[in-house]
CSV table of C-alpha atoms in Angstrom, one decimal:
chain,number,residue,atom,x,y,z
Z,1,MET,CA,44.9,-13.6,-95.8
Z,2,SER,CA,46.8,-13.0,-92.6
Z,3,ARG,CA,47.1,-9.3,-91.9
Z,4,LYS,CA,50.0,-7.6,-90.0
Z,5,THR,CA,49.1,-6.4,-86.5
Z,6,ILE,CA,49.8,-2.6,-86.2
Z,7,LEU,CA,49.7,-0.6,-83.0
Z,8,HIS,CA,49.6,3.2,-83.2
Z,9,MET,CA,51.0,4.6,-79.9
Z,10,LEU,CA,49.7,8.1,-79.0
Z,11,THR,CA,51.1,10.3,-76.3
Z,12,PRO,CA,50.6,14.0,-75.4
Z,13,LEU,CA,54.3,14.0,-74.2
Z,14,ARG,CA,57.4,14.9,-76.1
Z,15,GLN,CA,58.5,11.2,-76.2
Z,16,MET,CA,56.8,7.8,-76.2
Z,17,SER,CA,57.9,5.5,-73.3
Z,18,PRO,CA,60.5,2.9,-74.5
Z,19,PHE,CA,58.9,0.6,-71.8
Z,20,ASP,CA,55.6,0.6,-73.6
Z,21,VAL,CA,57.1,0.2,-77.0
Z,22,ASN,CA,59.1,-2.8,-75.8
Z,23,MET,CA,56.0,-4.3,-74.1
Z,24,ALA,CA,53.9,-4.0,-77.3
Z,25,LEU,CA,56.6,-5.6,-79.5
Z,26,ASP,CA,57.3,-8.4,-77.1
Z,27,ALA,CA,53.6,-9.1,-76.8
Z,28,GLY,CA,53.7,-9.8,-80.6
Z,29,TYR,CA,52.7,-6.7,-82.6
Z,30,ASP,CA,54.2,-6.7,-86.0
Z,31,ALA,CA,54.6,-3.0,-86.2
Z,32,VAL,CA,54.5,-0.2,-83.5
Z,33,VAL,CA,54.3,3.4,-84.5
Z,34,PRO,CA,54.7,6.2,-81.9
Z,35,TYR,CA,53.1,9.6,-82.3
Z,36,THR,CA,54.2,12.4,-79.9
Z,37,ASP,CA,52.7,15.7,-78.8
Z,38,VAL,CA,49.2,14.5,-79.6
Z,39,THR,CA,46.4,16.6,-78.3
Z,40,LEU,CA,42.8,15.5,-77.4
Z,41,ALA,CA,41.7,17.3,-80.6
Z,42,ASP,CA,44.0,15.2,-82.7
Z,43,VAL,CA,42.7,11.8,-81.5
Z,44,GLY,CA,39.6,11.5,-83.7
Z,45,ASN,CA,41.4,12.3,-86.9
Z,46,LEU,CA,44.2,9.9,-86.1
Z,47,VAL,CA,41.7,7.1,-85.3
Z,48,GLN,CA,39.7,7.6,-88.5
Z,49,ASP,CA,42.9,7.6,-90.5
Z,50,ALA,CA,43.6,4.3,-89.0
Z,51,ILE,CA,40.2,2.8,-89.4
Z,52,PHE,CA,39.6,3.9,-93.0
Z,53,SER,CA,43.0,2.7,-94.3
Z,54,ARG,CA,42.1,-1.0,-93.8
Z,55,PRO,CA,38.9,-3.0,-94.6
Z,56,PRO,CA,36.5,-3.6,-91.7
Z,57,ASP,CA,37.7,-7.2,-91.2
Z,58,ALA,CA,41.2,-5.8,-90.5
Z,59,GLY,CA,40.0,-3.6,-87.7
Z,60,VAL,CA,40.8,-6.1,-85.1
Z,61,ALA,CA,44.4,-6.3,-86.4
Z,62,THR,CA,44.8,-2.5,-85.7
Z,63,GLY,CA,45.2,-0.9,-82.3
Z,64,ILE,CA,45.6,2.4,-80.6
Z,65,PHE,CA,47.6,2.7,-77.4
Z,66,LEU,CA,47.1,5.9,-75.3
Z,67,ALA,CA,50.0,6.9,-73.1
Z,68,GLY,CA,51.0,10.1,-71.3
Z,69,LYS,CA,51.1,11.0,-67.6
Z,70,ASP,CA,47.6,12.0,-66.7
Z,71,ALA,CA,44.6,9.7,-66.0
Z,72,PRO,CA,41.8,12.1,-66.9
Z,73,THR,CA,43.5,13.1,-70.1
Z,74,ALA,CA,44.0,9.5,-71.1
Z,75,LEU,CA,40.4,8.6,-70.4
Z,76,ASP,CA,39.2,11.7,-72.4
Z,77,MET,CA,41.4,10.5,-75.3
Z,78,LEU,CA,39.9,7.0,-75.0
Z,79,ASP,CA,36.4,8.5,-75.2
Z,80,ALA,CA,37.4,10.5,-78.2
Z,81,ALA,CA,38.8,7.4,-79.9
Z,82,ARG,CA,35.6,5.5,-79.2
Z,83,LYS,CA,33.4,8.3,-80.6
Z,84,ALA,CA,35.6,8.4,-83.7
Z,85,MET,CA,34.6,4.8,-84.7
Z,86,VAL,CA,32.4,4.5,-87.7
Z,87,PRO,CA,30.9,0.9,-87.6
Z,88,PRO,CA,31.8,-1.4,-89.2
Z,89,PHE,CA,35.1,0.5,-89.2
Z,90,GLU,CA,36.4,-0.1,-85.7
Z,91,ILE,CA,39.7,-0.8,-84.0
Z,92,SER,CA,41.0,-1.7,-80.5
Z,93,VAL,CA,42.1,0.9,-78.0
Z,94,PHE,CA,44.1,0.5,-74.7
Z,95,ALA,CA,44.8,3.3,-72.4
Z,96,ASP,CA,47.7,2.9,-69.8
Z,97,PRO,CA,49.3,6.3,-69.2
Z,98,ALA,CA,52.8,5.9,-67.7
Z,99,GLY,CA,51.8,2.4,-67.0
Z,100,SER,CA,49.6,3.7,-64.2
Z,101,PHE,CA,46.4,1.9,-65.1
Z,102,THR,CA,48.1,-1.6,-65.0
Z,103,THR,CA,50.1,-0.6,-61.9
Z,104,ALA,CA,47.1,0.6,-60.0
Z,105,ALA,CA,45.2,-2.6,-61.1
Z,106,ALA,CA,48.0,-4.8,-59.9
Z,107,MET,CA,48.3,-3.0,-56.6
Z,108,VAL,CA,44.6,-3.3,-55.7
Z,109,ALA,CA,44.5,-6.9,-56.9
Z,110,LYS,CA,47.5,-7.9,-54.7
Z,111,VAL,CA,45.9,-6.1,-51.7
Z,112,GLU,CA,42.6,-7.8,-52.3
Z,113,LYS,CA,44.3,-11.2,-52.3
Z,114,ALA,CA,46.2,-10.4,-49.2
Z,115,LEU,CA,43.0,-9.3,-47.3
Z,116,VAL,CA,41.3,-12.6,-48.2
Z,117,LYS,CA,44.3,-14.8,-47.4
Z,118,HIS,CA,45.6,-13.3,-44.2
Z,119,HIS,CA,42.5,-11.6,-42.7
Z,120,ASP,CA,39.5,-13.3,-44.3
Z,121,ARG,CA,38.3,-9.8,-45.4
Z,122,GLU,CA,37.2,-8.2,-48.6
Z,123,LEU,CA,37.8,-4.7,-49.9
Z,124,ASN,CA,34.0,-4.1,-49.5
Z,125,GLY,CA,33.6,-2.0,-46.4
Z,126,THR,CA,37.4,-1.8,-45.7
Z,127,SER,CA,39.0,1.6,-44.8
Z,128,VAL,CA,41.6,2.4,-47.3
Z,129,ALA,CA,44.0,5.4,-47.2
Z,130,VAL,CA,45.7,6.3,-50.6
Z,131,PHE,CA,48.9,8.4,-50.3
Z,132,GLY,CA,50.0,10.0,-53.5
Z,133,ALA,CA,46.5,10.3,-54.8
Z,134,THR,CA,47.1,13.3,-56.9
Z,135,GLY,CA,49.4,11.2,-59.1
Z,136,VAL,CA,48.2,9.0,-61.9
Z,137,VAL,CA,48.6,5.7,-60.1
Z,138,GLY,CA,47.0,7.0,-56.9
Z,139,TYR,CA,44.0,8.4,-58.8
Z,140,CYS,CA,43.2,5.0,-60.5
Z,141,THR,CA,44.0,3.1,-57.3
Z,142,ALA,CA,41.4,5.1,-55.4
Z,143,VAL,CA,38.7,4.6,-58.1
Z,144,ILE,CA,39.3,0.8,-58.4
Z,145,ALA,CA,39.2,0.4,-54.6
Z,146,ALA,CA,36.0,2.6,-54.3
Z,147,GLU,CA,34.3,0.7,-57.0
Z,148,GLN,CA,35.0,-2.5,-55.0
Z,149,GLY,CA,33.1,-1.0,-52.0
Z,150,ALA,CA,36.1,0.2,-50.0
Z,151,ARG,CA,35.8,3.4,-47.9
Z,152,VAL,CA,38.6,5.4,-49.6
Z,153,THR,CA,40.4,8.4,-48.3
Z,154,ILE,CA,42.8,10.2,-50.6
Z,155,VAL,CA,45.5,12.0,-48.7
Z,156,GLY,CA,47.1,15.3,-49.9
Z,157,HIS,CA,50.8,15.8,-49.1
Z,158,ASP,CA,50.4,19.5,-49.8
Z,159,GLY,CA,47.0,20.2,-48.2
Z,160,LEU,CA,43.4,19.7,-49.1
Z,161,ALA,CA,43.0,21.7,-52.3
Z,162,ARG,CA,44.3,19.3,-54.9
Z,163,VAL,CA,42.8,16.2,-53.4
Z,164,GLN,CA,39.4,17.9,-53.2
Z,165,GLU,CA,39.7,18.5,-56.9
Z,166,VAL,CA,40.6,14.8,-57.4
Z,167,ALA,CA,37.7,13.6,-55.3
Z,168,ALA,CA,35.3,15.9,-57.3
Z,169,SER,CA,36.7,14.6,-60.6
Z,170,ILE,CA,36.3,11.0,-59.5
Z,171,LYS,CA,32.7,11.5,-58.4
Z,172,ALA,CA,31.8,13.3,-61.6
Z,173,ARG,CA,33.5,10.7,-63.9
Z,174,PHE,CA,32.8,7.5,-62.0
Z,175,GLY,CA,30.0,8.1,-59.6
Z,176,VAL,CA,32.0,6.9,-56.6
Z,177,THR,CA,32.8,8.8,-53.5
Z,178,VAL,CA,36.3,9.2,-52.1
Z,179,GLU,CA,37.1,11.4,-49.1
Z,180,PRO,CA,39.8,14.0,-49.4
Z,181,ALA,CA,42.1,14.6,-46.3
Z,182,ASP,CA,45.0,16.8,-45.4
Z,183,GLY,CA,48.2,14.9,-44.9
Z,184,SER,CA,50.6,17.8,-45.2
Z,185,THR,CA,51.9,17.5,-41.6
Z,186,GLU,CA,52.8,14.5,-39.5
Z,187,THR,CA,50.0,14.8,-36.9
Z,188,PRO,CA,47.0,14.5,-39.3
Z,189,LYS,CA,48.9,12.0,-41.4
Z,190,SER,CA,49.5,9.8,-38.4
Z,191,ALA,CA,45.8,10.0,-37.5
Z,192,LEU,CA,44.8,8.9,-41.0
Z,193,ILE,CA,47.2,5.9,-40.8
Z,194,GLU,CA,45.9,4.9,-37.4
Z,195,ALA,CA,42.3,4.9,-38.7
Z,196,ALA,CA,43.1,2.9,-41.8
Z,197,GLU,CA,42.9,-0.8,-42.4
Z,198,VAL,CA,44.8,-0.6,-45.6
Z,199,VAL,CA,47.4,2.0,-46.6
Z,200,LEU,CA,48.5,2.3,-50.2
Z,201,ALA,CA,51.6,4.4,-51.0
Z,202,ALA,CA,51.7,5.7,-54.6
Z,203,ALA,CA,53.8,8.8,-54.2
Z,204,LYS,CA,56.8,9.8,-56.3
Z,205,ALA,CA,59.7,7.4,-56.5
Z,206,GLY,CA,62.3,7.9,-53.7
Z,207,VAL,CA,60.0,9.7,-51.3
Z,208,GLN,CA,59.2,8.2,-47.9
Z,209,VAL,CA,55.6,8.7,-47.1
Z,210,ILE,CA,55.0,6.5,-44.0
Z,211,SER,CA,57.5,5.9,-41.2
Z,212,ARG,CA,58.0,2.7,-39.3
Z,213,ALA,CA,56.8,4.5,-36.1
Z,214,GLN,CA,53.5,5.5,-37.9
Z,215,LEU,CA,53.0,1.9,-39.0
Z,216,GLY,CA,53.6,0.6,-35.4
Z,217,SER,CA,50.9,3.0,-34.1
Z,218,ALA,CA,48.3,1.7,-36.6
Z,219,GLY,CA,46.6,-0.9,-34.5
Z,220,GLY,CA,43.9,-1.7,-37.0
Z,221,LEU,CA,46.1,-1.9,-40.0
Z,222,LEU,CA,45.8,-5.1,-42.1
Z,223,VAL,CA,47.7,-4.5,-45.3
Z,224,ALA,CA,50.3,-1.9,-46.4
Z,225,ALA,CA,51.3,-1.7,-50.1
Z,226,ASP,CA,54.0,0.5,-51.9
Z,227,VAL,CA,54.7,0.9,-55.6
Z,228,ASN,CA,58.0,2.8,-55.0
Z,229,ALA,CA,61.0,0.6,-55.8
Z,230,VAL,CA,63.5,3.5,-55.6
Z,231,PRO,CA,65.1,4.0,-52.2
Z,232,PRO,CA,64.0,5.2,-49.8
Z,233,ALA,CA,60.9,3.1,-49.7
Z,234,GLY,CA,57.6,4.8,-49.6
Z,235,ILE,CA,56.7,2.8,-46.5
Z,236,GLU,CA,59.6,2.5,-44.2
Z,237,GLY,CA,60.5,-1.1,-43.4
Z,238,LEU,CA,58.5,-2.6,-46.3
Z,239,LYS,CA,60.9,-4.7,-48.5
Z,240,VAL,CA,60.7,-4.3,-52.2
Z,241,ASN,CA,59.9,-8.0,-52.7
Z,242,ALA,CA,57.4,-8.4,-49.8
Z,243,ASN,CA,54.5,-10.6,-50.9
Z,244,GLY,CA,52.3,-10.9,-47.8
Z,245,GLU,CA,55.0,-11.1,-45.2
Z,246,PRO,CA,54.2,-9.7,-41.7
Z,247,LEU,CA,55.2,-6.1,-41.1
Z,248,ASP,CA,57.3,-5.6,-37.9
Z,249,ALA,CA,55.3,-4.5,-34.8
Z,250,THR,CA,52.0,-4.8,-36.6
Z,251,GLN,CA,49.3,-7.3,-37.4
Z,252,ALA,CA,49.5,-6.2,-41.0
Z,253,VAL,CA,51.2,-7.8,-44.0
Z,254,GLY,CA,53.1,-6.0,-46.6
Z,255,ILE,CA,53.1,-5.9,-50.4
Z,256,GLY,CA,56.2,-4.5,-52.0
Z,257,PRO,CA,56.8,-2.8,-55.3
Z,258,LEU,CA,58.4,-5.8,-57.0
Z,259,SER,CA,55.5,-8.1,-56.1
Z,260,ILE,CA,53.1,-5.4,-57.6
Z,261,GLY,CA,55.4,-4.8,-60.6
Z,262,ASN,CA,55.4,-8.5,-61.5
Z,263,VAL,CA,51.6,-8.5,-61.7
Z,264,LYS,CA,51.6,-5.1,-63.5
Z,265,TYR,CA,54.0,-6.4,-66.1
Z,266,LYS,CA,52.0,-9.5,-66.7
Z,267,THR,CA,48.8,-7.4,-66.9
Z,268,GLN,CA,50.0,-5.0,-69.5
Z,269,ALA,CA,51.5,-7.8,-71.6
Z,270,GLY,CA,48.3,-9.8,-71.2
Z,271,LEU,CA,46.1,-7.0,-72.4
Z,272,PHE,CA,48.4,-6.4,-75.5
Z,273,GLU,CA,48.1,-10.1,-76.2
Z,274,GLN,CA,44.3,-10.1,-75.8
Z,275,MET,CA,44.2,-7.2,-78.4
Z,276,ILE,CA,46.2,-9.2,-80.8
Z,277,GLN,CA,44.2,-12.3,-80.3
Z,278,ALA,CA,40.8,-10.7,-80.2
Z,279,LYS,CA,38.1,-11.8,-82.7
Z,280,LYS,CA,36.6,-8.3,-82.6
Z,281,PRO,CA,37.9,-4.9,-81.5
Z,282,VAL,CA,38.2,-4.2,-77.8
Z,283,ILE,CA,38.6,-1.2,-75.6
Z,284,TYR,CA,40.6,-1.4,-72.3
Z,285,ASP,CA,41.1,1.0,-69.4
Z,286,PHE,CA,42.1,0.4,-65.8
Z,287,ARG,CA,39.0,-1.5,-64.9
Z,288,ASP,CA,39.7,-4.0,-67.6
Z,289,ALA,CA,43.3,-4.1,-66.3
Z,290,PHE,CA,41.9,-4.9,-62.8
Z,291,THR,CA,39.9,-7.8,-64.1
Z,292,LEU,CA,43.0,-9.4,-65.6
Z,293,ALA,CA,45.2,-8.5,-62.6
Z,294,ARG,CA,42.8,-10.2,-60.2
Z,295,ASP,CA,43.3,-13.5,-62.2
Z,296,LEU,CA,47.1,-13.0,-62.2
Z,297,ALA,CA,47.6,-11.9,-58.6
Z,298,LYS,CA,48.9,-14.7,-56.2
C-alpha cells in the first residue's frame, strides 16, 4: 500500500516560513503541517508522536523539518529528534533554519567552483574572511569552509565579543578553528579584506559591508561572494547575478546573490525530494546540503 508522505514542520518562532511550506509542497509532500513556538524540550515528544502513529515501514514516508533563525538551536533540535527515535520506529529529519543551511552550502559550493575554475585553487589552505558571521548564514558558512581546510576569519561588525563566542561555539561543536576579528571600524576591516583571498558577505539584507575602494586595495583577493539581494549590495559593485565575472580593479571574480540563490533553491528542493524518495529514514544538516550543492553548483 502506498502511504501518504507527511512533513511535520517545527519552528521556535511565532510563524512558519511560507517559503519553506511552499518548497516542501512543491517538492512533492502530500501533507505539510506547521508547528510554531516549539521549544527544544518539545521536540522529543513531537517526534515520538510522529513515529509511533505509523508502522515502522511508514517511517520513511514521515519527515520532520526544523526551522527558526538560529543555527545552534536548530542543531540542538536535530540532536533531540535523533535521540527520540526508537528503532525500528524512525523518521527523516532535515534542519534548515531561515533557509540558512542551504544558503551557506550554496555560497561555499559556488566559491569552491570559482576558485578551481578561475584560479586553479582549492578551499584548503585559502584565507577566507566571513562578514556577518554572527548571523545564521555566516555561522554555517564559516563551519563549512573551515571543514574544507580553509583558514577562516569571522569578522564582527560590533567588536570582538560576539564573534569570540561564535568561534568558541564552532570549536566546541565541530572541532574546527575559526579566528575572530574586530571589523567594527573601517581601518581594521580594510586590513582584513586586504589579507583575504576570499571574502564572503552574509550580513543583514540591505547593508553594505565592503566598499569598492576596499575591494580595490585587496591585492590578493581571488573571489568575493554576497548573499544580499536587497539594495544596497553587501559588496559594492558586485552585481546580483554575477557568476564568476571579474570584479573591477581586482584579479578577483564575483558571485552574486541570485547565482547563490539558484543553487540554494535547488539544494533545498533536492533534499526534500531525497527525503520523499529515500528507502530508509535520513537526517540532513548543512553538511549534507553542501554535499548536494557541490553537485549542483556550476
